[in-house]
Structure formats: structure tokens, C-alpha cells
């Protein structure tokens, strides 16, 4: 056990938690009246957290591939809060699909509403997707990069979880290219616990899936690309054997 890394991890987690409301409140006067202000506040927090991770816990962040800048569907592997920050910071106009309970969180909820993020009731996912599609088609939502996590939750590196049908529905009805995203962020910043490993966390934007494919074909291709890409990053991290043994 690395006691020094534990201490660094705890200090990092504490300061990153404190920084969120401080930055949120500092930008609030601008963010309340401007979507740009809300986006800038969140980018500031994401950039600050990744910067402090580098020197406090030895965790570097790298984005590979070409982040899209048009109206596309982004389907990403989700292992950690860190991959959210990295994807958000890499896209020009990200619109995340999130669980609606966060809408009522202090400060965060107001920012999500201002940036027109898409709230989803996990118990009524089909209805939520239909409402989102209606909003897009009516022009209520500014075109951007719609980010969805096909597995619906954080998944531990090396582990499997089903890919949900909602991603296929969005792909079919939006008629947009889909950009798969692989990651190994969960190796260094796990979904539970305070310990953070030093190393290189990667978010990789993979080759797009062209629109117009049958849903089953699309879902199979999407899963193969994301899982293969994430597995390659896991092996590259040097922790592949550890997670294979879990």
C-alpha cells in the first residue's frame, strides 16, 4: 500500500470537491444570464480538476482522435467521473444525457438546465428519449454533440454490461453519425473510493459509424468498437492483468 499516494488522493478529492461550488458560485452571475457563461464555468472546473490531478496525484489526461464539432451522437464508455470531465472539455458544444435527479442538485442543477442538458427518468427512458427528439426537431435545443452512455452507468474496467436500446433509437431517429469513445479512466479514478492511481488516463474518439445502418448492425458495431478500444487502453495502462483477475 502506498501511504503517500493515499494522502495525495484524499487531499486531491477534498480540494476538487470544494472547488466545484466555489467555481459554480463565482461564475453564477454570468451563467444565470448566459449559456456561454455556464459552459465556461464548467470548462473551468474540468480544466482545473485535470490540472490539479497532474501535480497532486501524478495523473495525466490525454484526448486521442478527433473530437467532433458538428451535430453528432457521441456514444461513450463510462467508467469514472473523470471521463465525463475529459469528454466535456474536448467537445465544443456537449449535451449530456443525465439522470433527472441531478436537476435538483444545488448549483449543478441550474447549470444543467441553462446548458440544455437532457434529463432522463431511468424508469421511463423511452418517454424521455421521445421528448428529447421532439425538442431537437422543434428547434428548442441548439445543435451540438449529444453524449450518451450506451451502458447507462459506470462500468468497471475489464467488466461487461449490456448496451441499452436507447442509443440505437437515437441513432435511427436523429440520422446523424455516431462517434464511439473508448477510455481507461476508471483504472486511475475508480467509480468508488478515494484512491487515485498515477498514470495516463485516455479518452479516445474512434472512427465514426455512418448514419443509416440497421439498428442491430449499428449496436453490434458500436459495442465492438468501444469494447475493443477500451480493452486496448486497459492493456496499455499496464493494469490489464489486474482487472482480468477481478
Coordinates of C-alpha atoms in Angstrom, one line a residue:
X1 CA 0.0 0.0 0.0
X2 CA 1.3 3.4 -1.0
X3 CA 0.6 5.6 2.0
X4 CA 1.9 8.8 0.4
X5 CA -0.4 8.2 -2.7
X6 CA -3.3 7.7 -0.3
X7 CA -2.7 11.0 1.3
X8 CA -2.3 12.7 -2.0
X9 CA -5.5 11.1 -3.2
X10 CA -7.5 12.3 -0.2
X11 CA -6.2 15.8 -0.4
X12 CA -6.9 15.9 -4.2
X13 CA -10.5 14.7 -3.7
X14 CA -11.2 17.2 -0.9
X15 CA -9.9 20.2 -2.9
X16 CA -11.7 19.1 -6.1
X17 CA -15.0 18.8 -4.2
X18 CA -14.6 22.2 -2.6
X19 CA -13.6 23.8 -5.9
X20 CA -16.9 22.8 -7.6
X21 CA -19.2 25.1 -5.6
X22 CA -16.6 27.8 -5.4
X23 CA -16.3 27.9 -9.2
X24 CA -20.0 27.5 -9.7
X25 CA -20.9 30.4 -7.5
X26 CA -18.1 32.6 -8.8
X27 CA -19.5 32.2 -12.4
X28 CA -23.2 32.3 -11.3
X29 CA -23.8 36.0 -12.2
X30 CA -22.7 35.4 -15.7
X31 CA -24.1 31.8 -16.0
X32 CA -27.6 32.9 -14.9
X33 CA -27.9 35.1 -18.0
X34 CA -25.7 33.4 -20.5
X35 CA -25.4 29.9 -21.8
X36 CA -21.8 30.7 -22.7
X37 CA -21.2 31.7 -19.1
X38 CA -22.5 28.3 -17.9
X39 CA -20.3 26.4 -20.4
X40 CA -17.3 28.5 -19.4
X41 CA -17.8 27.7 -15.8
X42 CA -17.9 24.0 -16.4
X43 CA -14.9 24.1 -18.6
X44 CA -13.0 26.0 -16.0
X45 CA -13.8 23.3 -13.4
X46 CA -12.9 20.5 -15.7
X47 CA -9.6 22.1 -16.7
X48 CA -8.8 22.9 -13.1
X49 CA -9.5 19.4 -11.9
X50 CA -7.4 17.8 -14.6
X51 CA -4.6 20.3 -14.0
X52 CA -4.6 19.7 -10.2
X53 CA -4.7 15.9 -10.8
X54 CA -1.5 16.1 -12.8
X55 CA 0.6 17.7 -10.0
X56 CA -1.2 16.4 -6.9
X57 CA -1.6 12.7 -7.8
X58 CA 0.5 12.3 -10.9
X59 CA -2.5 11.6 -13.1
X60 CA -2.2 13.0 -16.7
X61 CA -5.1 13.2 -19.1
X62 CA -4.9 12.7 -22.8
X63 CA -7.5 13.0 -25.6
X64 CA -6.9 11.0 -28.7
X65 CA -8.6 11.0 -32.1
X66 CA -10.6 13.9 -33.4
X67 CA -13.4 15.3 -31.2
X68 CA -16.3 16.2 -33.5
X69 CA -17.5 19.7 -33.8
X70 CA -20.8 19.3 -35.7
X71 CA -24.2 17.8 -34.8
X72 CA -23.4 14.2 -33.9
X73 CA -24.3 11.4 -31.5
X74 CA -21.4 10.6 -29.2
X75 CA -21.6 7.2 -27.5
X76 CA -19.0 6.8 -24.8
X77 CA -17.7 4.2 -22.4
X78 CA -18.3 5.4 -18.9
X79 CA -16.0 4.3 -16.1
X80 CA -15.4 7.3 -14.0
X81 CA -16.3 10.9 -13.2
X82 CA -13.0 11.7 -14.9
X83 CA -14.2 10.6 -18.4
X84 CA -17.1 13.0 -18.1
X85 CA -14.7 15.9 -17.5
X86 CA -12.4 14.9 -20.3
X87 CA -15.2 14.4 -22.9
X88 CA -16.9 17.6 -21.8
X89 CA -13.7 19.6 -22.1
X90 CA -12.9 18.1 -25.5
X91 CA -16.2 18.9 -27.2
X92 CA -17.3 22.4 -28.4
X93 CA -21.0 22.1 -27.5
X94 CA -21.6 18.9 -25.5
X95 CA -25.1 18.0 -24.4
X96 CA -25.1 15.1 -21.9
X97 CA -28.0 12.8 -21.2
X98 CA -28.2 12.7 -17.4
X99 CA -30.5 11.2 -14.7
X100 CA -33.1 13.8 -13.8
X101 CA -32.4 13.6 -10.1
X102 CA -29.4 15.8 -10.7
X103 CA -31.7 18.6 -11.8
X104 CA -32.5 19.4 -8.1
X105 CA -28.8 19.5 -7.0
X106 CA -27.7 22.9 -5.7
X107 CA -25.8 24.9 -8.3
X108 CA -25.2 21.9 -10.6
X109 CA -28.9 21.6 -11.4
X110 CA -29.2 25.2 -12.5
X111 CA -26.1 24.8 -14.8
X112 CA -27.6 21.7 -16.4
X113 CA -30.8 23.5 -17.2
X114 CA -29.0 26.5 -18.6
X115 CA -26.9 24.4 -20.9
X116 CA -29.9 22.4 -22.0
X117 CA -28.6 19.0 -21.0
X118 CA -31.1 16.2 -21.4
X119 CA -32.7 14.8 -18.2
X120 CA -33.7 11.2 -18.3
X121 CA -36.0 9.3 -16.0
X122 CA -34.4 5.9 -15.8
X123 CA -37.7 4.3 -15.1
X124 CA -39.3 6.0 -18.2
X125 CA -36.3 6.1 -20.6
X126 CA -38.3 5.6 -23.8
X127 CA -40.6 8.6 -22.9
X128 CA -37.6 10.7 -22.1
X129 CA -35.9 9.9 -25.4
X130 CA -39.1 10.8 -27.3
X131 CA -39.3 14.1 -25.5
X132 CA -35.7 14.8 -26.4
X133 CA -36.2 14.0 -30.0
X134 CA -39.3 16.3 -30.1
X135 CA -37.2 19.1 -28.6
X136 CA -34.4 18.7 -31.2
X137 CA -36.9 18.6 -34.1
X138 CA -38.8 21.7 -32.9
X139 CA -35.5 23.7 -32.6
X140 CA -35.7 24.1 -28.8
X141 CA -32.3 22.6 -28.4
X142 CA -29.2 24.2 -30.1
X143 CA -27.5 21.6 -32.3
X144 CA -24.4 20.1 -30.7
X145 CA -22.7 16.9 -29.7
X146 CA -25.3 14.7 -27.9
X147 CA -23.4 12.5 -25.4
X148 CA -24.9 9.2 -24.3
X149 CA -23.5 6.3 -22.3
X150 CA -24.8 3.2 -24.0
X151 CA -24.5 1.0 -20.9
X152 CA -26.4 3.5 -18.8
X153 CA -24.0 3.6 -15.9
X154 CA -20.3 3.4 -14.9
X155 CA -18.7 0.1 -15.6
X156 CA -15.5 -1.1 -14.0
X157 CA -12.6 -1.6 -16.4
X158 CA -12.5 -5.1 -17.8
X159 CA -16.1 -5.8 -16.9
X160 CA -19.1 -6.2 -19.2
X161 CA -22.6 -4.6 -19.1
X162 CA -25.4 -4.7 -21.7
X163 CA -25.7 -1.9 -24.2
X164 CA -29.1 -0.3 -23.9
X165 CA -31.5 0.1 -26.8
X166 CA -31.9 3.8 -26.3
X167 CA -28.7 4.5 -28.2
X168 CA -29.9 2.7 -31.2
X169 CA -33.2 4.6 -31.1
X170 CA -31.4 7.9 -31.1
X171 CA -29.1 6.8 -33.9
X172 CA -32.0 5.8 -36.1
X173 CA -34.2 8.8 -35.5
X174 CA -31.5 11.5 -35.5
X175 CA -29.9 10.3 -38.7
X176 CA -26.5 11.6 -37.5
X177 CA -23.1 10.0 -37.5
X178 CA -22.2 8.3 -34.2
X179 CA -18.8 8.8 -32.7
X180 CA -17.7 5.9 -30.4
X181 CA -15.5 6.8 -27.4
X182 CA -13.2 4.4 -25.5
X183 CA -11.5 5.1 -22.2
X184 CA -9.4 3.7 -19.4
X185 CA -10.2 6.5 -16.9
X186 CA -11.6 4.0 -14.4
X187 CA -8.2 2.4 -13.9
X188 CA -6.9 5.6 -12.3
X189 CA -10.0 7.2 -11.0
X190 CA -12.4 4.4 -9.9
X191 CA -16.1 4.7 -9.6
X192 CA -15.9 4.1 -5.9
X193 CA -13.4 5.0 -3.2
X194 CA -10.9 7.9 -2.8
X195 CA -7.6 6.2 -4.0
X196 CA -6.3 7.7 -7.3
X197 CA -3.5 6.0 -9.3
X198 CA -0.8 8.0 -11.1
X199 CA -0.5 7.3 -14.8
X200 CA -2.1 8.3 -18.1
X201 CA -5.9 8.5 -18.4
X202 CA -7.0 8.4 -22.0
X203 CA -10.3 9.3 -23.8
X204 CA -10.1 8.1 -27.4
X205 CA -12.6 9.4 -30.1
X206 CA -12.8 6.5 -32.6
X207 CA -13.8 6.3 -36.2
X208 CA -17.4 7.3 -36.7
X209 CA -20.3 5.0 -37.5
X210 CA -22.1 6.4 -40.6
X211 CA -25.8 7.0 -40.3
X212 CA -28.4 4.8 -41.9
X213 CA -27.4 1.3 -40.7
X214 CA -30.0 -1.1 -39.3
X215 CA -30.2 -0.8 -35.6
X216 CA -28.9 -4.2 -34.8
X217 CA -25.9 -3.8 -37.1
X218 CA -25.2 -0.4 -35.6
X219 CA -25.4 -1.6 -32.0
X220 CA -23.1 -4.6 -32.7
X221 CA -20.5 -2.3 -34.5
X222 CA -20.7 0.3 -31.7
X223 CA -20.2 -2.3 -28.9
X224 CA -17.3 -3.9 -30.8
X225 CA -15.5 -0.6 -31.3
X226 CA -16.0 0.7 -27.8
X227 CA -15.1 -2.5 -26.0
X228 CA -12.0 -3.2 -28.2
X229 CA -10.8 0.3 -27.9
X230 CA -11.2 0.3 -24.1
X231 CA -9.6 -3.1 -23.7
X232 CA -6.6 -1.8 -25.7
X233 CA -6.3 1.2 -23.4
X234 CA -6.6 -1.0 -20.4
X235 CA -3.7 -3.2 -21.6
X236 CA -1.7 -0.1 -22.4
X237 CA -2.2 1.2 -18.9
X238 CA -0.3 -1.9 -17.5
X239 CA -3.3 -2.9 -15.3
X240 CA -4.9 -5.4 -17.7
X241 CA -3.9 -8.5 -15.8
X242 CA -5.2 -7.0 -12.5
X243 CA -8.7 -6.4 -13.8
X244 CA -8.8 -9.7 -15.7
X245 CA -8.2 -11.4 -12.4
X246 CA -11.1 -9.5 -10.6

